[in-house]
Short mmCIF file of C-alpha atoms and ligand atoms in Angstrom, two decimals:
data_model
loop_
_atom_site.label_atom_id
_atom_site.label_comp_id
_atom_site.label_asym_id
_atom_site.label_seq_id
_atom_site.Cartn_x
_atom_site.Cartn_y
_atom_site.Cartn_z
CA MET J 1 0.00 0.00 0.00
CA LYS J 2 1.32 3.52 -0.83
CA ASP J 3 0.61 6.73 1.03
CA ASP J 4 0.02 10.00 -0.80
CA LYS J 5 3.79 10.68 -0.98
CA GLY J 6 4.27 7.41 -2.75
CA GLN J 7 6.05 5.82 0.21
CA SER J 8 5.09 2.36 1.29
CA GLU J 9 3.08 2.09 4.44
CA SER J 10 2.83 -0.96 6.60
CA VAL J 11 -0.48 -2.72 6.86
CA GLU J 12 -1.86 -3.42 10.30
CA SER J 13 -2.50 -6.99 11.20
CA ARG J 14 -6.24 -7.38 11.58
CA HIS J 15 -5.49 -9.01 14.92
CA LEU J 16 -3.87 -5.90 16.38
CA ARG J 17 -5.92 -4.47 19.21
CA SER J 18 -6.23 -0.75 18.72
CA CYS J 19 -6.28 0.72 22.16
CA GLU J 20 -5.27 4.03 23.70
CA ALA J 21 -4.24 2.61 27.06
CA SER J 22 -0.72 1.39 27.64
CA LEU J 23 -0.51 -2.38 27.40
CA ASP J 24 0.74 -2.41 30.99
CA GLU J 25 -2.31 -0.80 32.48
CA TRP J 26 -4.29 -3.90 33.01
CA LYS J 27 -6.81 -3.99 35.82
CA GLY J 28 -8.57 -7.27 36.27
CA GLY J 29 -11.14 -8.24 38.86
CA PRO J 30 -10.30 -10.16 42.02
CA VAL J 31 -9.55 -13.85 41.69
CA VAL J 32 -8.98 -16.84 43.90
CA VAL J 33 -5.63 -18.52 43.23
CA VAL J 34 -5.46 -22.05 44.58
CA ILE J 35 -1.85 -23.23 44.73
CA PHE J 36 -1.61 -27.02 44.98
CA GLY J 37 1.86 -27.45 46.46
CA GLY J 38 1.50 -24.02 48.08
CA ALA J 39 3.96 -24.84 50.85
CA GLY J 40 6.47 -26.49 48.49
CA ASP J 41 9.70 -25.16 47.08
CA LEU J 42 8.29 -23.53 43.93
CA GLY J 43 5.50 -21.94 45.93
CA LYS J 44 7.89 -20.42 48.44
CA ARG J 45 10.65 -19.43 46.03
CA MET J 46 8.60 -18.17 43.11
CA LEU J 47 4.84 -18.16 43.28
CA LEU J 48 4.17 -16.40 46.58
CA PRO J 49 6.78 -13.65 46.02
CA THR J 50 5.51 -13.13 42.47
CA LEU J 51 1.88 -12.93 43.52
CA PHE J 52 2.93 -10.47 46.19
CA THR J 53 4.70 -8.27 43.63
CA LEU J 54 1.62 -8.32 41.39
CA TYR J 55 -0.55 -7.46 44.41
CA ARG J 56 1.70 -4.53 45.40
CA GLU J 57 1.65 -3.24 41.87
CA LYS J 58 -2.14 -3.58 41.78
CA LYS J 59 -2.02 -6.01 38.90
CA LEU J 60 -3.52 -8.65 41.15
CA ALA J 61 -6.70 -7.02 42.44
CA ALA J 62 -6.66 -6.18 46.16
CA ASP J 63 -9.67 -8.37 46.96
CA SER J 64 -8.07 -11.45 45.48
CA TYR J 65 -7.40 -14.48 47.63
CA ILE J 66 -4.57 -17.00 47.67
CA LEU J 67 -5.40 -20.44 48.94
CA GLY J 68 -2.33 -22.59 49.53
CA ALA J 69 -3.12 -26.31 49.48
CA GLY J 70 -0.68 -28.90 50.76
CA ARG J 71 -0.25 -32.19 52.55
CA ARG J 72 1.16 -30.69 55.71
CA ALA J 73 -1.22 -29.96 58.57
CA MET J 74 -1.15 -26.20 59.09
CA SER J 75 -3.51 -23.50 60.26
CA ASP J 76 -4.16 -20.38 58.18
CA GLU J 77 -2.01 -18.46 60.65
CA GLN J 78 0.88 -20.89 60.35
CA TYR J 79 0.72 -20.67 56.56
CA ARG J 80 0.75 -16.89 56.75
CA GLY J 81 3.95 -17.24 58.81
CA LEU J 82 5.46 -19.30 55.98
CA VAL J 83 4.31 -16.70 53.45
CA ARG J 84 5.94 -13.88 55.47
CA GLN J 85 9.19 -15.83 55.62
CA SER J 86 9.15 -16.56 51.92
CA LEU J 87 8.49 -12.90 51.05
CA GLU J 88 11.30 -11.75 53.29
CA ARG J 89 13.68 -14.32 51.91
CA PHE J 90 12.78 -14.33 48.23
CA GLY J 91 10.92 -11.04 47.67
CA ALA J 92 12.89 -8.95 45.20
CA GLU J 93 13.03 -5.73 47.20
CA ALA J 94 12.78 -4.62 50.78
CA VAL J 95 9.11 -3.88 51.33
CA GLU J 96 7.06 -2.20 53.92
CA ARG J 97 5.84 -4.56 56.63
CA GLY J 98 2.30 -3.16 56.43
CA GLU J 99 2.06 -4.28 52.83
CA ILE J 100 3.13 -7.79 53.70
CA GLU J 101 0.50 -7.90 56.43
CA ARG J 102 -2.22 -6.67 54.09
CA PHE J 103 -1.24 -9.36 51.59
CA CYS J 104 -1.17 -12.04 54.29
CA ARG J 105 -4.75 -11.21 55.21
CA ARG J 106 -5.65 -12.37 51.72
CA VAL J 107 -3.97 -15.74 52.21
CA ALA J 108 -5.34 -18.97 53.68
CA TYR J 109 -4.42 -22.63 53.78
CA LEU J 110 -6.16 -25.89 53.05
CA GLU J 111 -4.75 -29.16 54.28
CA ALA J 112 -5.15 -31.32 51.23
CA ASP J 113 -4.90 -35.00 50.47
CA VAL J 114 -5.28 -34.70 46.73
CA ARG J 115 -6.58 -38.25 46.45
CA SER J 116 -9.45 -37.71 48.87
CA ASP J 117 -12.91 -36.44 47.89
CA GLU J 118 -13.13 -34.58 51.14
CA THR J 119 -10.35 -32.23 49.99
CA TYR J 120 -12.40 -31.01 47.05
CA THR J 121 -15.53 -30.67 49.15
CA GLN J 122 -13.54 -28.46 51.50
CA LEU J 123 -12.02 -26.57 48.60
CA CYS J 124 -15.47 -25.86 47.18
CA ARG J 125 -16.65 -24.65 50.55
CA ARG J 126 -13.65 -22.33 50.96
CA ILE J 127 -14.08 -20.88 47.49
CA ALA J 128 -17.79 -20.31 48.09
CA GLN J 129 -17.02 -18.64 51.43
CA ILE J 130 -14.44 -16.34 49.86
CA SER J 131 -16.72 -15.50 46.95
CA SER J 132 -19.57 -14.62 49.28
CA GLN J 133 -17.39 -12.00 51.01
CA GLY J 134 -16.14 -10.27 47.90
CA ARG J 135 -16.77 -9.85 44.25
CA ILE J 136 -14.55 -12.67 43.05
CA LYS J 137 -14.41 -12.82 39.27
CA GLY J 138 -12.06 -15.67 38.49
CA LEU J 139 -10.47 -18.86 39.70
CA ILE J 140 -6.97 -20.16 38.99
CA HIS J 141 -5.82 -23.66 39.96
CA TYR J 142 -2.04 -23.64 40.01
CA LEU J 143 -0.63 -27.18 40.00
CA ALA J 144 2.84 -26.81 41.51
CA VAL J 145 3.00 -30.54 42.15
CA PRO J 146 4.85 -33.59 40.80
CA PRO J 147 3.32 -35.03 37.59
CA SER J 148 1.89 -38.06 39.40
CA LEU J 149 -0.50 -35.80 41.34
CA ILE J 150 -1.95 -34.03 38.34
CA GLU J 151 -4.46 -36.74 37.51
CA PRO J 152 -6.08 -37.02 40.96
CA ILE J 153 -6.25 -33.23 41.22
CA ILE J 154 -7.92 -32.76 37.85
CA GLU J 155 -10.40 -35.56 38.56
CA GLY J 156 -11.10 -34.14 42.03
CA LEU J 157 -11.71 -30.66 40.64
CA PHE J 158 -14.00 -32.10 38.00
CA VAL J 159 -16.13 -34.09 40.44
CA ARG J 160 -16.78 -30.95 42.48
CA GLY J 161 -17.55 -28.85 39.41
CA LEU J 162 -14.41 -26.73 39.77
CA CYS J 163 -13.35 -27.01 36.12
CA THR J 164 -16.28 -24.98 34.81
CA GLY J 165 -18.69 -22.32 36.00
CA SER J 166 -19.10 -18.59 36.26
CA LEU J 167 -15.60 -18.06 37.69
CA GLU J 168 -14.22 -19.40 34.41
CA PRO J 169 -11.48 -21.47 36.04
CA LYS J 170 -8.00 -21.68 34.57
CA VAL J 171 -5.46 -24.38 35.28
CA VAL J 172 -1.71 -23.80 35.31
CA VAL J 173 0.52 -26.84 34.83
CA GLU J 174 4.23 -26.81 35.61
CA LYS J 175 6.92 -28.66 33.70
CA PRO J 176 7.87 -31.46 33.30
CA PHE J 177 4.85 -32.03 31.09
CA GLY J 178 5.13 -35.79 30.74
CA SER J 179 8.31 -37.75 30.30
CA ASP J 180 7.83 -38.62 26.63
CA LYS J 181 5.31 -38.09 23.86
CA ALA J 182 3.03 -40.90 25.04
CA SER J 183 2.81 -39.66 28.62
CA ALA J 184 2.40 -36.05 27.48
CA SER J 185 -0.48 -37.11 25.22
CA ARG J 186 -2.13 -38.98 28.07
CA LEU J 187 -1.77 -35.93 30.28
CA ASN J 188 -3.22 -33.68 27.59
CA GLU J 189 -6.11 -36.07 27.10
CA LEU J 190 -6.86 -36.09 30.80
CA ILE J 191 -6.68 -32.32 31.18
CA LEU J 192 -8.67 -31.67 28.03
CA LYS J 193 -11.37 -34.07 29.15
CA HIS J 194 -12.39 -31.53 31.77
CA PHE J 195 -10.88 -28.22 30.67
CA LYS J 196 -10.94 -26.48 27.31
CA GLU J 197 -7.54 -25.74 25.73
CA SER J 198 -8.22 -22.05 26.29
CA GLN J 199 -8.28 -22.68 30.06
CA VAL J 200 -4.92 -24.48 30.18
CA TYR J 201 -1.64 -22.67 30.90
CA ARG J 202 1.37 -24.97 30.44
CA ILE J 203 4.32 -23.11 31.88
CA ASP J 204 7.79 -22.92 30.40
CA HIS J 205 9.48 -20.15 32.35
CA TYR J 206 11.86 -19.40 29.45
CA LEU J 207 8.96 -17.83 27.60
CA GLY J 208 8.50 -15.36 30.44
CA LYS J 209 12.02 -13.97 30.03
CA GLU J 210 12.06 -10.50 28.46
CA THR J 211 15.08 -11.38 26.38
CA VAL J 212 13.38 -14.44 24.93
CA GLN J 213 10.33 -12.40 23.94
CA ASN J 214 12.74 -9.89 22.49
CA ILE J 215 13.66 -12.44 19.82
CA LEU J 216 10.20 -11.90 18.33
CA PHE J 217 10.37 -8.13 18.74
CA PHE J 218 13.78 -8.06 17.11
CA ARG J 219 12.67 -10.23 14.21
CA PHE J 220 9.24 -8.77 13.56
CA GLY J 221 9.76 -5.17 14.66
CA ASN J 222 12.53 -4.53 12.13
CA SER J 223 12.48 -4.94 8.41
CA ILE J 224 16.21 -5.18 7.79
CA PHE J 225 16.92 -8.66 9.11
CA GLU J 226 13.95 -10.67 7.95
CA PRO J 227 15.04 -10.72 4.27
CA LEU J 228 18.33 -12.24 5.43
CA TRP J 229 16.75 -14.65 7.86
CA ASN J 230 16.98 -17.79 5.75
CA ARG J 231 19.15 -20.41 4.09
CA ARG J 232 20.49 -17.97 1.50
CA TYR J 233 22.31 -15.80 4.04
CA ILE J 234 22.59 -17.82 7.22
CA ASP J 235 25.33 -20.39 7.52
CA HIS J 236 24.22 -21.89 10.81
CA VAL J 237 22.63 -21.10 14.15
CA GLN J 238 24.05 -21.91 17.59
CA ILE J 239 21.92 -22.16 20.71
CA THR J 240 23.70 -22.45 24.04
CA VAL J 241 22.13 -22.93 27.45
CA ALA J 242 25.13 -23.42 29.72
CA GLU J 243 24.79 -23.63 33.48
CA ASP J 244 27.56 -23.55 36.04
CA ILE J 245 25.36 -25.03 38.76
CA GLY J 246 24.97 -28.75 39.35
CA ILE J 247 21.68 -30.43 40.11
CA GLU J 248 21.09 -28.45 43.31
CA GLY J 249 19.80 -31.29 45.47
CA ARG J 250 17.29 -32.46 42.84
CA GLY J 251 18.98 -35.86 42.35
CA GLU J 252 15.79 -37.85 42.48
CA PHE J 253 14.09 -35.85 39.74
CA TYR J 254 17.18 -35.26 37.63
CA ASP J 255 18.47 -38.81 37.59
CA ALA J 256 15.18 -39.97 36.09
CA ALA J 257 14.93 -37.01 33.71
CA GLY J 258 18.38 -36.04 32.40
CA VAL J 259 19.34 -33.04 30.35
CA VAL J 260 17.26 -33.80 27.26
CA ARG J 261 13.97 -33.91 29.13
CA ASP J 262 14.96 -31.15 31.52
CA ILE J 263 16.17 -28.50 29.06
CA VAL J 264 16.19 -29.60 25.40
CA GLN J 265 12.55 -30.72 25.10
CA ASN J 266 11.22 -27.42 26.42
CA HIS J 267 13.52 -24.41 26.83
CA ILE J 268 15.76 -25.11 23.85
CA MET J 269 12.92 -26.12 21.57
CA GLN J 270 11.10 -22.90 22.45
CA LEU J 271 14.19 -20.84 21.63
CA MET J 272 14.51 -22.66 18.33
CA GLY J 273 10.82 -22.08 17.66
CA PHE J 274 11.15 -18.31 18.14
CA VAL J 275 14.25 -18.09 15.99
CA ALA J 276 12.93 -20.24 13.18
CA MET J 277 9.19 -19.59 12.98
CA GLU J 278 7.49 -17.78 10.12
CA PRO J 279 6.02 -14.36 10.89
CA PRO J 280 2.54 -15.02 12.31
CA SER J 281 -0.35 -13.01 10.90
CA GLY J 282 -0.98 -11.51 14.34
CA PHE J 283 0.48 -11.54 17.82
CA GLU J 284 -2.23 -13.71 19.25
CA ALA J 285 -1.79 -16.91 21.16
CA ASN J 286 -2.92 -19.39 18.55
CA LEU J 287 -1.38 -17.56 15.62
CA VAL J 288 2.04 -17.54 17.33
CA ARG J 289 1.67 -21.09 18.58
CA ASP J 290 0.62 -22.37 15.14
CA GLU J 291 3.88 -21.09 13.68
CA LYS J 292 5.99 -22.67 16.41
CA VAL J 293 4.28 -26.01 15.98
CA LYS J 294 5.11 -25.91 12.27
CA VAL J 295 8.79 -25.51 13.14
CA PHE J 296 8.78 -28.47 15.54
CA ARG J 297 7.00 -30.62 12.99
CA ALA J 298 9.58 -29.69 10.37
CA ILE J 299 12.58 -30.75 12.47
CA ARG J 300 14.17 -33.67 10.67
CA PRO J 301 13.43 -36.99 12.45
CA MET J 302 16.58 -38.66 13.71
CA SER J 303 17.63 -42.27 13.17
CA ASP J 304 19.84 -44.13 15.66
CA GLU J 305 22.78 -43.78 13.25
CA TYR J 306 22.25 -40.02 13.04
CA ILE J 307 22.01 -39.76 16.83
CA ASP J 308 25.22 -41.74 17.27
CA GLU J 309 27.02 -39.44 14.88
CA PHE J 310 25.58 -36.00 15.53
CA MET J 311 24.34 -36.00 19.12
CA VAL J 312 26.81 -35.85 21.98
CA ARG J 313 26.03 -36.76 25.56
CA GLY J 314 28.08 -36.02 28.62
CA GLN J 315 28.08 -36.40 32.36
CA TYR J 316 30.20 -34.30 34.66
CA GLY J 317 32.89 -35.68 36.91
CA ALA J 318 34.46 -33.89 39.86
CA GLY J 319 36.09 -30.54 39.19
CA MET J 320 35.94 -26.88 40.09
CA ALA J 321 32.90 -24.63 40.01
CA ARG J 322 32.93 -20.97 40.96
CA GLY J 323 36.37 -21.47 42.51
CA GLU J 324 35.34 -24.44 44.67
CA ALA J 325 36.02 -28.14 44.36
CA VAL J 326 32.77 -29.95 43.56
CA CYS J 327 31.82 -33.61 43.30
CA GLY J 328 30.97 -35.49 40.15
CA TYR J 329 27.37 -36.18 39.13
CA ARG J 330 27.48 -39.80 40.31
CA GLU J 331 28.47 -38.63 43.79
CA GLU J 332 25.52 -36.26 44.07
CA GLU J 333 22.81 -37.10 46.59
CA LYS J 334 20.09 -39.49 45.35
CA VAL J 335 22.00 -40.29 42.16
CA THR J 336 23.04 -43.88 41.49
CA SER J 337 26.79 -44.52 41.48
CA ASP J 338 26.71 -45.96 37.94
CA SER J 339 24.12 -43.54 36.59
CA ASN J 340 23.72 -43.34 32.81
CA THR J 341 21.92 -39.99 33.02
CA PRO J 342 23.36 -37.29 30.75
CA THR J 343 23.99 -33.84 32.20
CA PHE J 344 25.30 -32.45 28.89
CA PHE J 345 23.86 -32.44 25.40
CA ALA J 346 25.17 -31.16 22.10
CA GLY J 347 23.57 -31.88 18.77
CA ARG J 348 22.88 -30.80 15.24
CA PHE J 349 19.31 -30.34 14.07
CA TYR J 350 17.84 -29.55 10.68
CA ILE J 351 14.54 -27.88 10.02
CA ASP J 352 13.29 -29.22 6.74
CA ASN J 353 11.30 -26.34 5.31
CA TRP J 354 11.91 -23.80 2.56
CA ARG J 355 13.39 -21.21 4.87
CA TRP J 356 15.85 -23.46 6.67
CA ALA J 357 16.62 -26.41 4.39
CA ASN J 358 20.18 -27.56 5.14
CA VAL J 359 20.97 -24.84 7.68
CA PRO J 360 22.32 -26.63 10.75
CA PHE J 361 21.05 -25.61 14.16
CA TYR J 362 23.72 -26.54 16.70
CA VAL J 363 22.49 -26.83 20.23
CA ARG J 364 24.36 -27.40 23.47
CA THR J 365 23.41 -27.36 27.10
CA GLY J 366 24.82 -28.76 30.28
CA LYS J 367 25.22 -28.56 34.01
CA ARG J 368 28.49 -27.66 35.74
CA LEU J 369 29.97 -25.94 32.73
CA SER J 370 32.52 -23.14 32.98
CA ARG J 371 30.00 -20.32 33.00
CA ARG J 372 26.30 -19.57 33.05
CA VAL J 373 25.29 -18.30 29.67
CA THR J 374 22.21 -18.58 27.49
CA GLU J 375 22.53 -17.18 24.01
CA ILE J 376 21.61 -17.61 20.40
CA CYS J 377 24.18 -16.90 17.76
CA VAL J 378 23.11 -16.54 14.15
CA VAL J 379 26.17 -16.94 11.94
CA PHE J 380 25.88 -15.45 8.47
CA LYS J 381 27.63 -16.69 5.34
CA GLN J 382 30.87 -15.18 4.09
CA PRO J 383 30.67 -12.52 1.36
CA PRO J 384 30.54 -14.20 -2.06
CA LEU J 385 33.85 -12.78 -3.24
CA ARG J 386 36.88 -12.25 -1.07
CA LEU J 387 38.31 -8.77 -1.81
CA LEU J 388 39.88 -7.66 1.44
CA GLY J 389 42.94 -8.64 3.47
CA ARG J 390 45.50 -11.25 2.64
CA THR J 391 44.69 -14.90 2.17
CA CYS J 392 46.03 -15.57 5.67
CA ASP J 393 43.72 -12.97 7.26
CA ILE J 394 40.68 -14.28 8.96
CA ILE J 395 37.45 -12.68 7.92
CA GLU J 396 35.14 -13.35 10.81
CA PRO J 397 31.60 -14.13 9.71
CA ASN J 398 28.88 -11.65 10.61
CA CYS J 399 27.28 -12.95 13.76
CA LEU J 400 24.18 -11.76 15.44
CA VAL J 401 24.28 -12.71 19.10
CA LEU J 402 21.10 -12.60 21.15
CA SER J 403 22.29 -12.91 24.75
CA ILE J 404 19.51 -14.03 27.02
CA GLN J 405 21.35 -14.34 30.32
CA PRO J 406 23.22 -13.36 32.39
CA SER J 407 24.00 -10.43 30.13
CA GLU J 408 20.95 -9.19 28.28
CA GLU J 409 22.31 -7.90 25.02
CA MET J 410 22.14 -8.07 21.29
CA SER J 411 25.25 -7.60 19.29
CA LEU J 412 26.04 -7.70 15.65
CA GLN J 413 29.58 -8.53 14.64
CA LEU J 414 30.72 -6.68 11.53
CA ASN J 415 34.02 -6.30 9.72
CA VAL J 416 35.59 -2.87 9.34
CA LYS J 417 38.96 -1.61 8.22
CA LYS J 418 41.70 -1.82 10.79
CA PRO J 419 43.34 1.62 11.10
CA GLY J 420 46.64 1.91 9.28
CA GLY J 421 48.18 1.51 5.87
CA GLY J 422 47.19 -2.11 5.15
CA ASN J 423 43.93 -3.53 3.94
CA GLU J 424 43.28 -5.50 7.04
CA PRO J 425 39.72 -6.36 8.05
CA TYR J 426 38.85 -6.10 11.71
CA ALA J 427 35.80 -7.48 13.55
CA ILE J 428 33.83 -5.07 15.74
CA ASN J 429 30.54 -5.28 17.60
CA MET J 430 27.45 -3.13 17.41
CA ASN J 431 25.77 -3.54 20.71
CA PHE J 432 22.40 -3.11 22.39
CA ASP J 433 22.47 -3.59 26.15
CA TYR J 434 19.11 -4.01 27.79
CA ALA J 435 20.11 -2.60 31.18
CA LYS J 436 21.95 0.41 29.71
CA SER J 437 19.19 1.31 27.29
CA PHE J 438 16.29 0.96 29.66
CA GLU J 439 18.02 1.51 32.99
CA VAL J 440 15.85 -1.17 34.56
CA LYS J 441 16.41 -4.78 35.37
CA SER J 442 14.26 -7.11 33.34
CA ARG J 443 11.43 -8.53 35.41
CA PRO J 444 11.40 -12.13 36.61
CA ALA J 445 9.89 -14.56 34.13
CA TYR J 446 7.18 -15.76 36.51
CA GLU J 447 5.86 -12.24 36.92
CA ARG J 448 5.09 -11.94 33.25
CA LEU J 449 3.62 -15.42 33.06
CA LEU J 450 1.35 -15.06 36.09
CA LEU J 451 0.20 -11.69 34.84
CA ASP J 452 -0.59 -13.16 31.43
CA CYS J 453 -2.51 -15.94 33.12
CA LEU J 454 -4.56 -13.36 35.05
CA LYS J 455 -5.20 -11.51 31.81
CA GLY J 456 -6.08 -14.71 29.98
CA ASP J 457 -3.31 -14.33 27.42
CA LEU J 458 -2.02 -17.72 26.32
CA THR J 459 0.65 -16.53 23.88
CA LEU J 460 3.54 -17.45 26.16
CA PHE J 461 2.17 -20.83 27.19
CA ALA J 462 2.59 -24.08 25.31
CA ARG J 463 -0.40 -25.61 23.57
CA SER J 464 -1.09 -29.35 23.73
CA ASP J 465 0.01 -30.08 20.15
CA GLU J 466 3.11 -27.95 20.69
CA VAL J 467 4.23 -29.94 23.73
CA GLU J 468 3.66 -33.20 21.90
CA ALA J 469 5.53 -32.00 18.81
CA MET J 470 8.51 -31.06 21.00
CA TRP J 471 8.52 -34.53 22.54
CA ASP J 472 8.42 -36.01 19.05
CA VAL J 473 11.73 -34.30 18.33
CA VAL J 474 13.59 -35.52 21.40
CA ASP J 475 12.01 -38.93 22.10
CA PRO J 476 14.36 -40.81 19.73
CA VAL J 477 17.42 -39.33 21.46
CA VAL J 478 16.19 -40.22 24.92
CA SER J 479 15.34 -43.78 23.96
CA ARG J 480 18.58 -44.31 22.04
CA TRP J 481 20.63 -43.16 24.99
CA GLU J 482 18.59 -45.06 27.53
CA SER J 483 18.89 -48.28 25.55
CA ALA J 484 22.63 -47.94 24.86
CA PRO J 485 24.30 -46.81 28.11
CA ALA J 486 27.33 -44.56 27.77
CA ARG J 487 30.60 -46.33 28.41
CA ASP J 488 32.70 -43.23 28.99
CA PHE J 489 30.72 -41.44 31.75
CA PRO J 490 31.82 -39.23 33.43
CA ASN J 491 33.38 -37.66 30.36
CA TYR J 492 33.83 -33.99 31.28
CA ASP J 493 35.15 -32.21 34.33
CA ALA J 494 32.93 -29.91 36.31
CA GLY J 495 33.88 -26.36 35.35
CA SER J 496 34.92 -27.27 31.79
CA ASP J 497 33.14 -26.64 28.48
CA GLY J 498 31.79 -30.17 28.18
CA PRO J 499 33.12 -33.31 26.49
CA LYS J 500 35.61 -32.99 23.65
CA GLU J 501 33.16 -34.63 21.24
CA SER J 502 31.08 -31.48 21.47
CA ALA J 503 33.87 -29.43 19.88
CA ALA J 504 34.45 -32.20 17.35
CA LEU J 505 30.79 -32.01 16.30
CA MET J 506 31.42 -28.47 15.08
CA ASP J 507 34.91 -29.09 13.69
CA ALA J 508 33.46 -31.69 11.38
CA GLY J 509 31.46 -28.95 9.69
CA GLY J 510 34.43 -26.52 9.70
CA ARG J 511 32.66 -24.33 12.23
CA LYS J 512 33.32 -23.54 15.86
CA TRP J 513 31.31 -22.91 18.97
CA ARG J 514 31.37 -19.48 20.47
CA ARG J 515 33.23 -19.41 23.74
CA ILE J 516 31.04 -20.24 26.70
C1 BG6 Z 1 14.63 -25.53 34.81
C2 BG6 Z 1 15.44 -26.79 34.92
O1 BG6 Z 1 13.51 -25.72 34.00
O2 BG6 Z 1 15.45 -24.51 34.26
C3 BG6 Z 1 16.68 -26.58 35.75
O3 BG6 Z 1 14.63 -27.80 35.52
C4 BG6 Z 1 17.48 -25.42 35.20
O4 BG6 Z 1 17.48 -27.75 35.76
C5 BG6 Z 1 16.60 -24.20 35.02
O5 BG6 Z 1 18.54 -25.14 36.10
C6 BG6 Z 1 17.34 -23.11 34.28
O6 BG6 Z 1 16.60 -21.94 34.31
P1 BG6 Z 1 17.31 -20.53 34.18
O7 BG6 Z 1 16.18 -19.57 34.15
O8 BG6 Z 1 18.21 -20.39 35.37
O9 BG6 Z 1 18.10 -20.58 32.91
#
C-alpha cells in the first residue's frame, strides 16, 4: 500500500488491538488462586513472592485471595507465617511490613490430600465462602505438584464442578509435562477431558524472560533482518544454554529425567521455535503457537545412526565450580553410582522447510559448565567474493548474538577496516544492552507469566500439540541413549566446556562454537 507521498506504508494486522491505554495498564477483577503445592519449594521461592509483587503493583486485584493447598497440617495463621518468611527471603526488594500484612490477610491454607474427595468438598466450601465476602471474578488452579498428582487433582476438581462455572477457572501446569510423547499425550487427554484448551496454561518459564520475547520483537519489529533470515544468508545457528550449577539437590528428579527432558525438550525447543518460525499473521496466542508447531514438525526426524554421529552426551565428573572443588554427578545425593543420566547435550538439528533447508542448528546445554550463559548466535555466510585482506587474514563471519542471560544484550559482529596503511579487516561489535538502554532490570519470568494468566493471554504458554511435537523431536534421542548406556561417563570435568566430542561435532562442519 502507498501513502500520498508514494512511500510504502505498513499494513496493520487485523489481529492488532487498537487501544489508547498502555498495554501495561491492566486492571482485572479479584480472583482466587489455589496453589496445589502451596507450601512447596516452587510456591515459596517463586509463586508467593511473584503474587505479592503483582498485588503490590495492583495487577492482582486487592480483593483477590490465595489459597495454599498442601499435605502438611497447618492452620491459616501458620501458613501466613510461611508466606511472610518466603516474602522476606525471596521477595525482590525490601518492602514495607504493612504491605506484607495486608497481603497475608488475603492468604489462607487448606490441608489437602489430593486423592481424597473430602479435599475437594472443603475446597469448594472455601471458594464459596471467599466469593460470598467479595466480588470474586475468576479462579486459577495452580498445579505446583509432581506429575503423578496431576491426575487425581484434575479428577477431584471435575467431580466438584471446579473445572467450569461462572468463575471461568484456569489451570496452570508446571513442567515437566510428561516424560515422553506418550505420557504427554495422556496428560493432555486427561486435562482436556475436563478443561478447554483455552483454560490451560502450560508453563515454560523461558517464555516469560524478556530477552526471549525480544527475539520476536527483534525479528518482527525490524524490516532489515527478515530478508536475510533464511538459508540464502545464514550459515548456521548456535543455541547455548550453559549452566555452572549442578543439580542443586534435585537428584531424584534429575536422575530420572536427564538433560534432554529437563532442558532440550522445552527451553531449547522454544528458543529454536522463536528463531525459526514464520512471521505469524498476528500476535495472538494461537497464531504464534501455530507457527511454532510448524517448526517443531519440520525438524528432521533422527535415526539411531544419526544420533550416534551427531548427538553428543556427557556427564560431569568432579572438578571446580565458581572457585570451589565440587563432586561429580554420580556422587551427588540421590543419584546412582553408575548412573547413565546425561547432564550435557550437544547436537545438530535440521529444520526441513523452505526457509531453513540444510541450515544446521547446533544446540548445546549442560550442568556444571565453565559459566552460566544462554545465548543464540546466528552466523551469516561469508561474502561471495573475497576482496579484502590477505589470504592468511581471517574474515570473521557476521554474527548476530542474542544474549539471554546473564547479560541481556544483542550484538552484531561486523568487519571494518583496521586503522593503518594495510587492507586489514577487523571485527567489531554493534551492541544493544538491555540494562543500559532501559536503565531497569528485566522482570522475573514468573511475573510476566502469572500476569498473562490473570489476563487470559495464552501466547507465552505451550499448547497441547506444541508440547507433543517437541517430545516427538527428542524422544528418539532419549530412547537411544537409555537403551545404549554410555561407556565413557563421566566424560567432562565440572567447570569445563563439556566433552571434547562437542567441539568435534562443530569441527566436522568446519565451524566452531562461540566461547562459553
Ligand atoms: C529448569 C530446569 O527448567 O530450568 C533446571 O529444571 C534449570 O534444571 C533451570 O537449572 C534453568 O533456568 P534458568 O532460568 O536459570 O536458565
